[in-house]
Each structure stands twice: as structure tokens, then as C-alpha cells.
Coordinates of C-alpha atoms in Angstrom, one line a residue:
Chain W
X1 CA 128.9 126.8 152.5
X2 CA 129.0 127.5 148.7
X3 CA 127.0 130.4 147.4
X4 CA 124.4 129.5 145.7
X5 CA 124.5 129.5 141.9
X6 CA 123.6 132.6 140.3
X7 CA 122.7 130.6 137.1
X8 CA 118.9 130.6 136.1
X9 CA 117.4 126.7 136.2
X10 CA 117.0 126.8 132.3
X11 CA 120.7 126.9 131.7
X12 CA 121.1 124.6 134.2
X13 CA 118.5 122.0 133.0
X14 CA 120.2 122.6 129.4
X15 CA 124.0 121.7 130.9
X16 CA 122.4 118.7 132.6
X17 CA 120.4 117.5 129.1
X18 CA 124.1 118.1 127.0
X19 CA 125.5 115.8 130.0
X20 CA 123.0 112.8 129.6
X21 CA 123.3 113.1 126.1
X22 CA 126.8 112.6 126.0
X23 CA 127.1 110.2 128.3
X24 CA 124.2 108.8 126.5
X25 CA 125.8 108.8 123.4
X26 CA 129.1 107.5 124.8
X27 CA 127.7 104.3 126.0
X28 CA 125.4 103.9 123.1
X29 CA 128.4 103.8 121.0
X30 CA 130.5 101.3 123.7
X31 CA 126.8 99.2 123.3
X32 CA 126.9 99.8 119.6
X33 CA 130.2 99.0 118.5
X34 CA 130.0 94.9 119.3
X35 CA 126.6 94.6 118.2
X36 CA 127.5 96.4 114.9
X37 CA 131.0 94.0 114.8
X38 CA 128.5 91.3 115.2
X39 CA 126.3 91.8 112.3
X40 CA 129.3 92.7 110.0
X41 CA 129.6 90.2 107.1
X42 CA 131.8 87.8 108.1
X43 CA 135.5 88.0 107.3
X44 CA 137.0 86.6 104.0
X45 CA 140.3 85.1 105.8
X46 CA 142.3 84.1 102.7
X47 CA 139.6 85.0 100.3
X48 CA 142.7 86.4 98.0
X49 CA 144.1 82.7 97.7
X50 CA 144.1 80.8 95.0
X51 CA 141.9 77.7 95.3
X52 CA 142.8 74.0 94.5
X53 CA 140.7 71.2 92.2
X54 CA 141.8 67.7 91.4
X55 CA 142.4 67.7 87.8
X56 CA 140.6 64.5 88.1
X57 CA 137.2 65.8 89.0
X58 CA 137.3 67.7 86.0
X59 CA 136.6 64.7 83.1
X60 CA 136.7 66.1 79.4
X61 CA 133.6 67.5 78.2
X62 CA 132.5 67.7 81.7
X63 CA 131.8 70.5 84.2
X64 CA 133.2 71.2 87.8
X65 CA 131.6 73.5 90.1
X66 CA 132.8 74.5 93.0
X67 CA 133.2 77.9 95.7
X68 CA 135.6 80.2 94.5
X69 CA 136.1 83.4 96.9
X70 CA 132.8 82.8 98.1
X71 CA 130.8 82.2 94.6
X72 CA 130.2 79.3 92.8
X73 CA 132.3 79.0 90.1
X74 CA 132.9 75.7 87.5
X75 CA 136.1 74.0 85.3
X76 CA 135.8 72.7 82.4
X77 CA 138.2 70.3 80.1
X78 CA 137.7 71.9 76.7
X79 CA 140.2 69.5 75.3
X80 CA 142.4 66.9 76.8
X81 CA 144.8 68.6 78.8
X82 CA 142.9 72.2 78.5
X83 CA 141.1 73.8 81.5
X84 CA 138.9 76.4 81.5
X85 CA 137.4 78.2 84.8
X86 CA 134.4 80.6 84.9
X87 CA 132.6 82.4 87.9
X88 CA 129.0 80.4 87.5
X89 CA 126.9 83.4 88.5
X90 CA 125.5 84.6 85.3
X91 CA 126.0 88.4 85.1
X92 CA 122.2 89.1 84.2
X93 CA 121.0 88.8 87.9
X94 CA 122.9 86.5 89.9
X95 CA 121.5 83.2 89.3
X96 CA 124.0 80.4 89.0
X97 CA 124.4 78.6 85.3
X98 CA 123.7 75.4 84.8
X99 CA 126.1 73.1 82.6
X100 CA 124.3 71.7 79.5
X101 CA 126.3 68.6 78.1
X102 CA 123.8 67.9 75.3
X103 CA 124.9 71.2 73.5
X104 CA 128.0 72.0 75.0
X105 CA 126.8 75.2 76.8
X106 CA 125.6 77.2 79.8
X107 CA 122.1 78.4 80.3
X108 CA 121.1 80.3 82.9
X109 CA 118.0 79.0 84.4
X110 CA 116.5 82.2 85.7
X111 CA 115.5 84.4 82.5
X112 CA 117.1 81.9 79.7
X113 CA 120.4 83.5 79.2
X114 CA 122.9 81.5 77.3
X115 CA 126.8 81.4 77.5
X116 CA 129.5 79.8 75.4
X117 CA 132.1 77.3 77.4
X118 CA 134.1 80.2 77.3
X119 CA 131.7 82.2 78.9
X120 CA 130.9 84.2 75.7
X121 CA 127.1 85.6 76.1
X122 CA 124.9 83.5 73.1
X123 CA 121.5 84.2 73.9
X124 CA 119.2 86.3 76.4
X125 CA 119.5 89.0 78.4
X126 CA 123.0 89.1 80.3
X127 CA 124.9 92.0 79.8
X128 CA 128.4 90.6 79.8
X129 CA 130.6 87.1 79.5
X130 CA 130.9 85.0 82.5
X131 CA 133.5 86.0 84.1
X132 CA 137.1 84.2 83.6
X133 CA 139.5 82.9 86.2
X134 CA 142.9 81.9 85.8
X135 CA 143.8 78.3 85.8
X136 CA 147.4 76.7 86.0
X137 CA 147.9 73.3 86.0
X138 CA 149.7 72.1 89.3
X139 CA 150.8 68.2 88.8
X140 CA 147.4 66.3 89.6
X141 CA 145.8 69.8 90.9
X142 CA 144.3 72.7 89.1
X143 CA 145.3 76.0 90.6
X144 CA 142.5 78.7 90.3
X145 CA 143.1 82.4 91.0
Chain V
X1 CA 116.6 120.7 120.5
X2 CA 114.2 122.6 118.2
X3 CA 114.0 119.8 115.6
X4 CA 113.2 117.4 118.0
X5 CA 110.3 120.0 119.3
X6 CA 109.1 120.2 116.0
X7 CA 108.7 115.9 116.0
X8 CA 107.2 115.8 118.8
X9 CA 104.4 119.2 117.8
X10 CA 103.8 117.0 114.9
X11 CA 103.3 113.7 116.6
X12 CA 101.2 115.7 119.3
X13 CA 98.6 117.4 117.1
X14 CA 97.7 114.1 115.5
X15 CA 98.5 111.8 118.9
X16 CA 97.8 114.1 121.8
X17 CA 101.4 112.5 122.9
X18 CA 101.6 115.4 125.5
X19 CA 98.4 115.0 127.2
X20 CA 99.0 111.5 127.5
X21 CA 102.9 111.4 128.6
X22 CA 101.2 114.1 131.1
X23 CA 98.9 112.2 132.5
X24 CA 99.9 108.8 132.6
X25 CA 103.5 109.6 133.4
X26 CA 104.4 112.8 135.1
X27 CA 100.8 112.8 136.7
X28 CA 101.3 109.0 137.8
X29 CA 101.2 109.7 141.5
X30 CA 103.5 106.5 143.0
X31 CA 103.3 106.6 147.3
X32 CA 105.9 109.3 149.0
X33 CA 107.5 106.4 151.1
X34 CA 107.9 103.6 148.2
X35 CA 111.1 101.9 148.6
X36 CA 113.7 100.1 146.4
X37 CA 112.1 97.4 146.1
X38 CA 109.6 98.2 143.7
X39 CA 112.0 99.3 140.9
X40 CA 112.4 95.3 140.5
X41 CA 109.4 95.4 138.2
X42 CA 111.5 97.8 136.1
X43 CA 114.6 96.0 136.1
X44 CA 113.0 92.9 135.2
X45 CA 111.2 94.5 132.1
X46 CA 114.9 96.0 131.2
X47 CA 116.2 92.3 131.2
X48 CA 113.9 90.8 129.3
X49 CA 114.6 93.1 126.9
X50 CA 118.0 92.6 127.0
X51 CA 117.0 89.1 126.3
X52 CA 115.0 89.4 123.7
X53 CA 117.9 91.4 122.0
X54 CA 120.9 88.8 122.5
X55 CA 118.3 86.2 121.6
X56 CA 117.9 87.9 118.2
X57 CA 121.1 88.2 117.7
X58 CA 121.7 84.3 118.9
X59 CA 119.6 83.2 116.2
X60 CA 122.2 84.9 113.2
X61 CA 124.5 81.9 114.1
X62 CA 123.0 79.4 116.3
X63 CA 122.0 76.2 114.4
X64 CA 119.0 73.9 115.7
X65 CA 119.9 70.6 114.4
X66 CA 121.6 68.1 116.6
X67 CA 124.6 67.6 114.2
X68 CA 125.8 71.3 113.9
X69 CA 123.7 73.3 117.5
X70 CA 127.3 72.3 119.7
X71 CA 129.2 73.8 116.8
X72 CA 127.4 76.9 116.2
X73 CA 127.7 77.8 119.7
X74 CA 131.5 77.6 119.8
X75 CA 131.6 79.3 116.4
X76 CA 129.5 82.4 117.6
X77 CA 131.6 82.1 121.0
X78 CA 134.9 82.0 119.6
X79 CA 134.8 83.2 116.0
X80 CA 131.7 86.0 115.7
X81 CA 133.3 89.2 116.6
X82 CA 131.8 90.0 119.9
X83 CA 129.9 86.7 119.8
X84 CA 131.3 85.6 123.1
X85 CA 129.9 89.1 124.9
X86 CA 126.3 88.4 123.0
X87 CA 126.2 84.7 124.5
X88 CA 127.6 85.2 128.1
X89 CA 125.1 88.6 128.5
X90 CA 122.0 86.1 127.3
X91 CA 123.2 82.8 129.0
X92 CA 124.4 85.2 132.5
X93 CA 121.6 87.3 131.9
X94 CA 118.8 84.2 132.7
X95 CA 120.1 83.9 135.9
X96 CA 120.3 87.2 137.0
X97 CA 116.6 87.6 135.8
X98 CA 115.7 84.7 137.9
X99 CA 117.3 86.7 140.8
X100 CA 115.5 89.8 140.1
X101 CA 112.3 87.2 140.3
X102 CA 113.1 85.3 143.2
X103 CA 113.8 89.4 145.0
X104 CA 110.3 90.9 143.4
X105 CA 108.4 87.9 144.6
X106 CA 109.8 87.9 148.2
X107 CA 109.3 91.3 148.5
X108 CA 105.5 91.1 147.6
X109 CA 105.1 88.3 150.2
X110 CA 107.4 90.2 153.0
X111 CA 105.3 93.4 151.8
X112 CA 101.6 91.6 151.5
X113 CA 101.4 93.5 148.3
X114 CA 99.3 90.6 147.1
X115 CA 96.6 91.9 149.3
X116 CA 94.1 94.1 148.7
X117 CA 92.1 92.8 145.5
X118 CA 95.4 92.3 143.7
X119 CA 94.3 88.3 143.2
X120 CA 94.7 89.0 139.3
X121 CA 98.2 90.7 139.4
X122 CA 99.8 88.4 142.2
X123 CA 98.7 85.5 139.5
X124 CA 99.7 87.0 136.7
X125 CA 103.0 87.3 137.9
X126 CA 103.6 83.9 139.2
X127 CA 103.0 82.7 135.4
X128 CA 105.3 85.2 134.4
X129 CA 107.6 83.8 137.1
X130 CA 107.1 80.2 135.9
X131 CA 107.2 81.0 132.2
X132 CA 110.6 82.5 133.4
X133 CA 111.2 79.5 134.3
X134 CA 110.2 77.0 131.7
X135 CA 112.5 79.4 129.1
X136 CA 115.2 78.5 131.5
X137 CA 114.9 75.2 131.3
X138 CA 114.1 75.0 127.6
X139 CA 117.2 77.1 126.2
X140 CA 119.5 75.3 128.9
X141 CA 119.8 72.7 126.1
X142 CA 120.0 74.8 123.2
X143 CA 123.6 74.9 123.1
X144 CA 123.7 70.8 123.2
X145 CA 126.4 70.1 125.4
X146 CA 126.8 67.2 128.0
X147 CA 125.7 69.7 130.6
X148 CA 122.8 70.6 128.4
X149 CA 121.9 67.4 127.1
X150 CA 121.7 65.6 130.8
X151 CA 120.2 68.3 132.7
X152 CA 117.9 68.3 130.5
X153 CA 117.1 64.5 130.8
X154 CA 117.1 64.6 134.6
X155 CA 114.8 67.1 134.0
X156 CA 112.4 65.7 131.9
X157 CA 112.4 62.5 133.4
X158 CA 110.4 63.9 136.6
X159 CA 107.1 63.8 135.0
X160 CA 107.3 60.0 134.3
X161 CA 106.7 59.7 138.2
X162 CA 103.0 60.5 137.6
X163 CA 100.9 57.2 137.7
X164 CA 99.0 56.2 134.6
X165 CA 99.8 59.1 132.6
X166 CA 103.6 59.7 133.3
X167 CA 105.3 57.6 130.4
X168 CA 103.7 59.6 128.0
X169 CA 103.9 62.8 129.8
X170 CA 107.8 62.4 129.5
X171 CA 107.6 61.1 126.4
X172 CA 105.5 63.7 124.5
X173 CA 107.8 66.4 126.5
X174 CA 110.5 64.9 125.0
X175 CA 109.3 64.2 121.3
X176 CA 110.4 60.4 121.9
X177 CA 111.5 58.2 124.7
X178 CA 114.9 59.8 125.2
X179 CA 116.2 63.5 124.9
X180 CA 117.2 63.6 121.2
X181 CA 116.9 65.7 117.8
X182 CA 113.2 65.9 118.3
X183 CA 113.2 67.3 121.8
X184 CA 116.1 70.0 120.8
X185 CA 113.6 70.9 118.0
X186 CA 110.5 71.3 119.8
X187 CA 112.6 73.1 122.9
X188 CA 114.0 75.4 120.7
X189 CA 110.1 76.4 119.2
X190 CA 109.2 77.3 122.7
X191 CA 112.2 78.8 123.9
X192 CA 112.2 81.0 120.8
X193 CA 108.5 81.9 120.1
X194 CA 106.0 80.3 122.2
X195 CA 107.5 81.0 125.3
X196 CA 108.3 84.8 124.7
X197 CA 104.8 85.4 122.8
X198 CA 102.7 84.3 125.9
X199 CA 105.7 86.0 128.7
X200 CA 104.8 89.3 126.8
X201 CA 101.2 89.0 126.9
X202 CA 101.0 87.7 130.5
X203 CA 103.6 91.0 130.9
X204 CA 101.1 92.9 128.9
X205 CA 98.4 91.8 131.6
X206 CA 100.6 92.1 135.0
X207 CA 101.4 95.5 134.1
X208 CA 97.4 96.4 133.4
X209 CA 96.7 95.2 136.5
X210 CA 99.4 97.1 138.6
X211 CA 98.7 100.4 136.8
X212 CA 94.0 99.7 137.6
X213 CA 94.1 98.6 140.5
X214 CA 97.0 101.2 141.7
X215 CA 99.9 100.7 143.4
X216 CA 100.2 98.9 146.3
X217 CA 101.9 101.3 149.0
X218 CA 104.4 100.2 151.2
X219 CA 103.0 98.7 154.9
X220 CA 105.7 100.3 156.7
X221 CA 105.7 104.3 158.9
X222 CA 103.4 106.0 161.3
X223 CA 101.0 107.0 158.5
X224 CA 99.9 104.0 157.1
X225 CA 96.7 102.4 158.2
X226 CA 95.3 98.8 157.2
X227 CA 92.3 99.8 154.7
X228 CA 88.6 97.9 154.7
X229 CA 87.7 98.1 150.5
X230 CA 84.2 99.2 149.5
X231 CA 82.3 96.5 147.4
X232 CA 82.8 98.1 144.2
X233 CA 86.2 98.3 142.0
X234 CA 88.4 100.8 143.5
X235 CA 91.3 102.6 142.2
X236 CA 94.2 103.1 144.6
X237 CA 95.5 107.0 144.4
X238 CA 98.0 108.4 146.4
X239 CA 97.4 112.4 146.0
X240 CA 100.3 114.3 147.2
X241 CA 102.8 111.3 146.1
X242 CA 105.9 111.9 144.1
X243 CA 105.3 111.5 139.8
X244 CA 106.4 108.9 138.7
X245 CA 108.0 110.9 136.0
X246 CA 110.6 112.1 136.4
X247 CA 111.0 111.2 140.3
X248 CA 110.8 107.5 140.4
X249 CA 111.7 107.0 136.6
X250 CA 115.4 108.2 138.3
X251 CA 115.3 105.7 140.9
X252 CA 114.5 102.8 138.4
X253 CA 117.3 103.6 135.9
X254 CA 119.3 103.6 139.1
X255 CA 118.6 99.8 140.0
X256 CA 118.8 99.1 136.6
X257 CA 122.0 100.4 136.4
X258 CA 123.4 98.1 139.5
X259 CA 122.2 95.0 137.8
X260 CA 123.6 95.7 134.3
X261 CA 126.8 95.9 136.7
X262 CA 126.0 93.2 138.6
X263 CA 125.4 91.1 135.2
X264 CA 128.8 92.5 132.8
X265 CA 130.5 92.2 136.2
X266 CA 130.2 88.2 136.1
X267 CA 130.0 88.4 132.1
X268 CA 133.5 90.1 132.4
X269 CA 135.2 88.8 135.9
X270 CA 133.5 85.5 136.6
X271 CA 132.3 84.4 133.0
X272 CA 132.3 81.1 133.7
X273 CA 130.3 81.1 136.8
X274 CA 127.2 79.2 135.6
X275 CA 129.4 76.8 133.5
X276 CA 130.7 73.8 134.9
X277 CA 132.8 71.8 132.9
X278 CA 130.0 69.9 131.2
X279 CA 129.3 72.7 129.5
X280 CA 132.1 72.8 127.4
X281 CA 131.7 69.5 125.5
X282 CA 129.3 68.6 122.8
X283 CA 126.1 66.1 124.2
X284 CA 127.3 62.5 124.1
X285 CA 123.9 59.9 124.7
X286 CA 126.2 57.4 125.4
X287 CA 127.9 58.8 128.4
X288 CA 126.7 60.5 131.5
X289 CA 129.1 63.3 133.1
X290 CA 129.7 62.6 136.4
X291 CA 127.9 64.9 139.1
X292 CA 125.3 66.3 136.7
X293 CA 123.1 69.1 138.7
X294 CA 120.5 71.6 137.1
X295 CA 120.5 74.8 137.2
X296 CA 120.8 76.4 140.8
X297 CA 117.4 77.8 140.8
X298 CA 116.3 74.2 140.3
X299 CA 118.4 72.7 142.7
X300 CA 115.8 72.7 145.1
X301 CA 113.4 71.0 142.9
X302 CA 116.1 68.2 141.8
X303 CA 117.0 67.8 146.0
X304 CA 112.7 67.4 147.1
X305 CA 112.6 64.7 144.6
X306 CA 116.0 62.7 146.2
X307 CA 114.7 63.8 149.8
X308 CA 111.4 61.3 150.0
X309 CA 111.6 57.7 149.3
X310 CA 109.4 57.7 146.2
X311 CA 109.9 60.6 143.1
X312 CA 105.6 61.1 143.3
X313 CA 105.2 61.6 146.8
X314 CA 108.0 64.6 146.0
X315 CA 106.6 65.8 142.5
X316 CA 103.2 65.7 144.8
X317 CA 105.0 67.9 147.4
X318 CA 106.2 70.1 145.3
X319 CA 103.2 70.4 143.5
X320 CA 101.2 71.4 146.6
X321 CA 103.9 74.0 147.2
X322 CA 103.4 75.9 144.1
X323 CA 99.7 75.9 144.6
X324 CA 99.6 77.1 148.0
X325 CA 101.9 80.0 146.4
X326 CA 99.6 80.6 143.7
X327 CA 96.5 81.0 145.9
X328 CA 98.0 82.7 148.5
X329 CA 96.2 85.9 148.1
X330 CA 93.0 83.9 148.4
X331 CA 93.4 82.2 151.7
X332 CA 95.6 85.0 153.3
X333 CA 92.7 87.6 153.4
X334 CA 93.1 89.9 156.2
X335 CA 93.4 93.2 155.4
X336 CA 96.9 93.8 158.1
X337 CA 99.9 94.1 155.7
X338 CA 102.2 95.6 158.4
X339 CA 105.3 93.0 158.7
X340 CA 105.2 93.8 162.6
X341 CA 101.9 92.8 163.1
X342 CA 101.9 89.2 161.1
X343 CA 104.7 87.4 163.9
X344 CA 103.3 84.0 162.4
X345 CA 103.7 85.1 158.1
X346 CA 106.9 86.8 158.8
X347 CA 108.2 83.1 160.9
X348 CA 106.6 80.8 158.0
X349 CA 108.1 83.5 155.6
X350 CA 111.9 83.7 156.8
X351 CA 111.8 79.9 157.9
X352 CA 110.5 78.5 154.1
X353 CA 113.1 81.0 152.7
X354 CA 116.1 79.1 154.7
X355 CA 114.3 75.8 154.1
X356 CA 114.8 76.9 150.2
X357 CA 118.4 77.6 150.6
X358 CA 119.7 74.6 152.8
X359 CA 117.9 72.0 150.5
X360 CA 119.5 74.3 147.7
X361 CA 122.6 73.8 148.9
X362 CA 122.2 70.2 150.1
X363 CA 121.2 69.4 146.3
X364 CA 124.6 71.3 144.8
X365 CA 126.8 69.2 147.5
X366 CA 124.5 66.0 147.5

């Protein structure tokens, strides 16, 4: 038979306490790790791509919104044969513009800011221009991003 | 170590946290010869738990609409990182909580714990136990699959067996006259907050009246000796017992421990255990799988009904079953507890079990 352990039961209770806590902590953190995977934001799989419109959903003078990256974001044919694209969250505090075809502009319908078709601020309080995208023209598709 | 002290110093002076963690846990005084069979109460509350946890989580993703429930269930099984491990431990997890249940409950017959005065907590815990079971049944056709959407009409098409009232007993269970958008929405209102809300309050009041009227200690060893109660209220002690802090606090994690084994065991080696095929394709009303069974647990339900030639006289059998359950404590009143010494309970007892089983089984094969 083993002697018995010369070690006083304080030290004993504190190697016992580091124990459960590590094993503690190791299975809080095998717990932990899925649940925490599960409430991350959810992947943007080909959120770097450039996204597609039909050039014929964008009529002159009219406005196109769409996702873009996971914003809304709109087109616009300036011209015949000219595109525009804009994010359409208005850089005040997030609201999305709206597209005013009466005076050929956007408003913001939140606190009243107003933005050029080229996303130039006109009016109210946002801080900065819409921001712009790139556009090429693909055959009958517009090519965003 | 010293900053925890400090928390708990400054919790204490306002809480008297000490006092009360002394008394009511390290100076809860459980019988020296209680067995393993009363940590089921504590697995049972760790389950739920885990229930109410994945069931959070479930409700990120899951969609209860008709058009998209199917496909939100695939999409947190197969694209949610980890969504697949939240489902299985919440969908596995039901039915090993209804096998904790099923083991607590036989053990409180086998036992007599009912006995005793404990009218209130044998009652309060067959609600719980058929609470446990209506969430069963209502989040069986959450994920709105063929095997969800039929079992769940076979089910709720029992009560339209009751004369007179039965059309519309079925009908307001199912929000119309067939299993549709309207029963997935009210089934997912109980199953999500009606259901839980009144299992944790009847919890709240099982667990009240364990800890009053005191533990009931096992009938088994030379010591114990049937008791006659005085007419007042009486609070079981057991001086001289073991605490149940830190003592039986030990055992409990133990058990505990086997059934979260026993439950990622299946979740990881047998996964699709409780899923027939059925469960993998979205609910068609216009075509019935083949071979459609409930749940196992409600197999023996779903095989009375078959077994006599009209679907009342077996909703009335089964009826008279669960009320002869529920009032047990009240016709069985003899103060002997001792298995040993109740030849004719322990014969009813092990023959109704087998009885459950083979028709059970007859039902799955049937």
C-alpha cells in the first residue's frame, strides 16, 4: 500500500479546483466554439464579385435598385447609353434613398438629406456623397463592381 | 481565487448568499441509502435546459411559414456552421428527455414515492410529463416534412372520434379541417412559448413540492420502516444523511454526464436514428408516405386505437388509463412502500410495463 500523502488537504483541494477548472474550461470552449460559429454573421461567399443588371431594367431617366454586396444599391441612365451606379444607403445614418423622378434627385427619407444623380450631397445633414460603383457595359448586361 | 472571494463578500453582505447556499444546499440533508435513481430529476432539469438553448438558437434560422419552414431547416442543417449539431442535439434531445421521463416515473411507481402526502408532487409531475409530451408532438411538425406533416395528421385526427364534439375538437386543433399553414402557426406558438412558459412553472411547482414535503427515502434495507403521518403538515428530515452539497451534487453531474453521452453518442454515431426517410422531404398534402408511424413514445397510443374495433372505445381506453395514472396516489393509500411486500403492485407494475412495450412494438411492425 502507497504511503499516504504528506500533502495538507488545502493544497490538495486547490490541485483538484485548477483540475475542474481546466477541464471546465476545456469543454466550455469544445461547447463554445459551435455555438459561437453559429451566431457568426453569415458568410459573404462571392461577396467580392461583380454583380449583373439587364441594361433593360434600367430605362432613361429611371432608377434601378437592387442588392449589391449585401446593400441596396441603384442604376441610373443619365443619358442614353450612360449608366450610373450608387450604394442607396445614404451616408447620414443608414437609411436607403429614395429615387425622385419629378426633380431628378435622391432624398433620403429619414432626416431629409438630398443627393445629386451623381450622388453629390444637396441638402441636409449627410456627411459625404453616395457612394459610387463601377459600371461597364457588358452587351445587354450592366456589370457592377 | 481572491477576486472571486471578493464577488461573492459583496453579494453576501447585501444577499446573505452564504447563509442561504448553507442552508439550503450543504445543509440539505438527502437519505444515506438514496440510489441512482433520483438524480433523474436532475438530469431532466439539465435537458430541458439544453432544450431551451438549441431552441433559442433554432429560432435564428428556422422560418414558420409553410412556404420557406422545410427550407430553413435544411439551410440551418446543412449551411449554418454547426447548424446540423444545434438541430440533431434539440430534435435527439426530445427523445432522450422522454426517456429520462418514462425512467423517473417508473421509478416513483416501483419506489411508491408517490406515497406519503406527495398527492401534489406525483401530479405536478405527470403534467410536466404530458406537457413533455404535447411539445413533442407540437415541434414534430415544425420542420414540415412528409414525416412531419402526416404524423401530425394521424395525430390530430384522434380527437374527431369523440361524439358530438369531435369535428370541432380536431378542427380547432388544427386551425381548419386539414393540417395546413394555420395549424403549423398555432403549433409553433405553443411549442415555442405556451408550452415552455407553463412546463417551467409546473417545474417551478414540482420542485416546491419535493424540497416541503422532503424527500421521499428509498423503501429498500433493514432500517427502513413504513411510517403512519400525524394530521398536521409534516416535513420529511433525514438527520445524519449525506448534504446534498457537495455529496449528491457529485452523483447528479455523474448521471448527467452518461446522458449527454448517451445523447452526442446518437447525435454523432446514429444521427439518423429518429429519422425515417419521411423526414427528409418537404410536406406534400397531396401524397401520403407509405408506412407513416408517430413518434415511438406514441406508438402505443397510435396501436390502442387500431387494437379495438371502434377509434372511441380506444381514445376511451386510453383515457381511463391516464386517469387511473394521475390518481394513483389517491386510491393506492397504504402506507407499505417496500417493493417486497406489494407482490400484487409490483405484478400489475412489471406486467403493464411489457403490455407497453409489446403493443409498442406491434404498432412500429403493424
Amino acid at each position: 500500500m502507497d504511503a499516504p500523502s504528506n500533502l495538507p488537504p488545502s493544497r490538495r483541494r486547490t490541485f483538484l479546483l485548477i483540475l475542474a477548472g481546466g477541464l471546465g474550461a476545456l469543454l466550455a470552449g469544445a461547447a463554445g466554439w459551435p455555438l459561437l460559429r453559429f451566431l457568426a454573421p453569415a458568410s459573404r461567399g462571392g461577396a467580392e464579385q461583380a454583380v449583373s443588371v439587364p441594361r433593360a431594367a434600367v430605362a432613361a431617366g429611371t432608377a434601378h435598385f437592387f442588392q449589391y454586396r449585401g446593400k441596396p444599391a441603384v442604376a441610373l441612365q443619365l443619358q442614353p447609353g450612360e449608366y450610373t451606379a450608387l450604394s442607396a444607403v445614404c451616408t447620414h445614418l443608414g437609411c436607403v434613398v429614395q429615387w425622385q423622378e419629378a426633380t431628378g434627385e435622391f432624398l433620403c427619407p429619414c432626416h431629409g438629406g438630398r443627393f445629386s444623380p451623381a450622388g453629390a450631397v444637396l441638402a441636409g445633414p449627410p456627411p459625404r456623397a453616395l457612394e459610387i460603383l463601377p459600371v461597364v457595359v457588358d452587351g445587354d448586361q450592366l456589370r457592377i463592381g | 481565487m481572491r477576486v472571486l472571494t471578493l464577488i461573492v463578500d459583496f453579494v453576501d453582505r447585501r444577499l446573505g448568499v452564504r447563509e442561504l447556499f448553507d442552508k439550503e444546499l450543504r445543509g440539505y440533508l438527502l437519505p444515506r441509502n438514496v440510489n441512482v435513481w433520483y438524480t433523474l430529476g436532475a438530469v431532466l432539469l439539465a435537458l430541458f435546459g439544453l432544450q431551451i438553448l438549441t431552441g433559442i438558437l433554432l429560432l435564428i434560422h428556422y422560418v414558420p411559414h409553410a412556404d420557406q419552414a422545410f427550407a430553413s431547416v435544411q439551410r440551418i442543417t446543412n449551411e449554418v456552421p454547426f447548424g446540423w449539431l444545434v438541430r440533431l442535439l434539440h430534435a435527439v434531445g426530445a427523445n432522450v428527455i422522454v426517456i429520462a421521463l418514462l425512467l423517473h416515473m417508473l421509478s416513483v411507481l416501483f419506489m411508491a414515492s408517490y406515497k406519503g402526502r406527495r398527492e401534489f408532487t406525483w401530479l405536478s409531475g405527470f403534467g410536466l410529463f404530458n406537457l413533455a409530451m404535447a411539445l413533442c408532438l407540437t415541434g414534430y411538425l415544425l420542420p414540415w416534412s412528409q414525416l412531419s406533416f402526416w404524423a401530425t395528421t394521424v395525430a390530430t385526427e384522434a380527437p374527431g372520434a369523440i361524439p358530438v364534439v369531435g369535428d370541432l375538437a380536431r378542427e380547432f386543433l388544427r386551425g381548419g379541417a386539414t393540417v395546413g399553414g394555420q395549424t403549423l402557426g398555432r403549433f409553433f406558438a405553443l411549442h415555442v412559448v405556451a408550452l415552455p412558459l407553463a412546463l417551467l412553472g409546473l417545474i417551478g411547482l414540482h420542485l416546491f413540492c419535493v424540497k416541503r414535503r422532503g424527500i421521499s427515502p428509498p423503501p429498500f434495507g433493514s432500517d427502513y420502516r413504513s411510517q403512519e403521518l400525524p394530521a398536521a403538515f409534516v416535513h420529511e428530515e433525514h438527520r445524519g444523511g449525506i448534504p446534498f452539497f457537495p455529496n449528491y451534487v457529485v452523483k447528479d453531474a455523474a448521471v448527467i454526464c452518461f446522458f449527454l453521452a448517451l445523447l452526442l453518442g446518437i447525435v454523432f454515431f446514429a444521427p439518423n436514428l429518429f429519422f425515417p426517410p419521411a423526414a427528409f422531404e418537404p410536406a406534400d398534402p397531396f401524397v401520403t408516405p407509405p408506412r407513416i408511424k408517430p413518434e415511438w413514445y406514441f406508438l402505443w397510443a397510435y396501436q390502442t386505437l387500431k387494437i379495438f374495433p371502434s377509434e372511441l372505445i380506444g381514445l376511451g381506453v386510453q383515457g381511463a388509463f391516464m386517469t387511473l395514472l394521475a390518481l394513483l396516489p389517491f386510491l393506492d393509500r397504504g402506507p407499505e412502500r417496500r417493493p417486497a411486500k406489494r407482490p400484487i403492485f409490483v405484478t400489475v407494475f412489471f406486467l403493464g410495463l411489457l403490455v407497453f412495450v409489446a403493443i409498442s412494438v406491434w404498432g412500429h411492425y403493424s
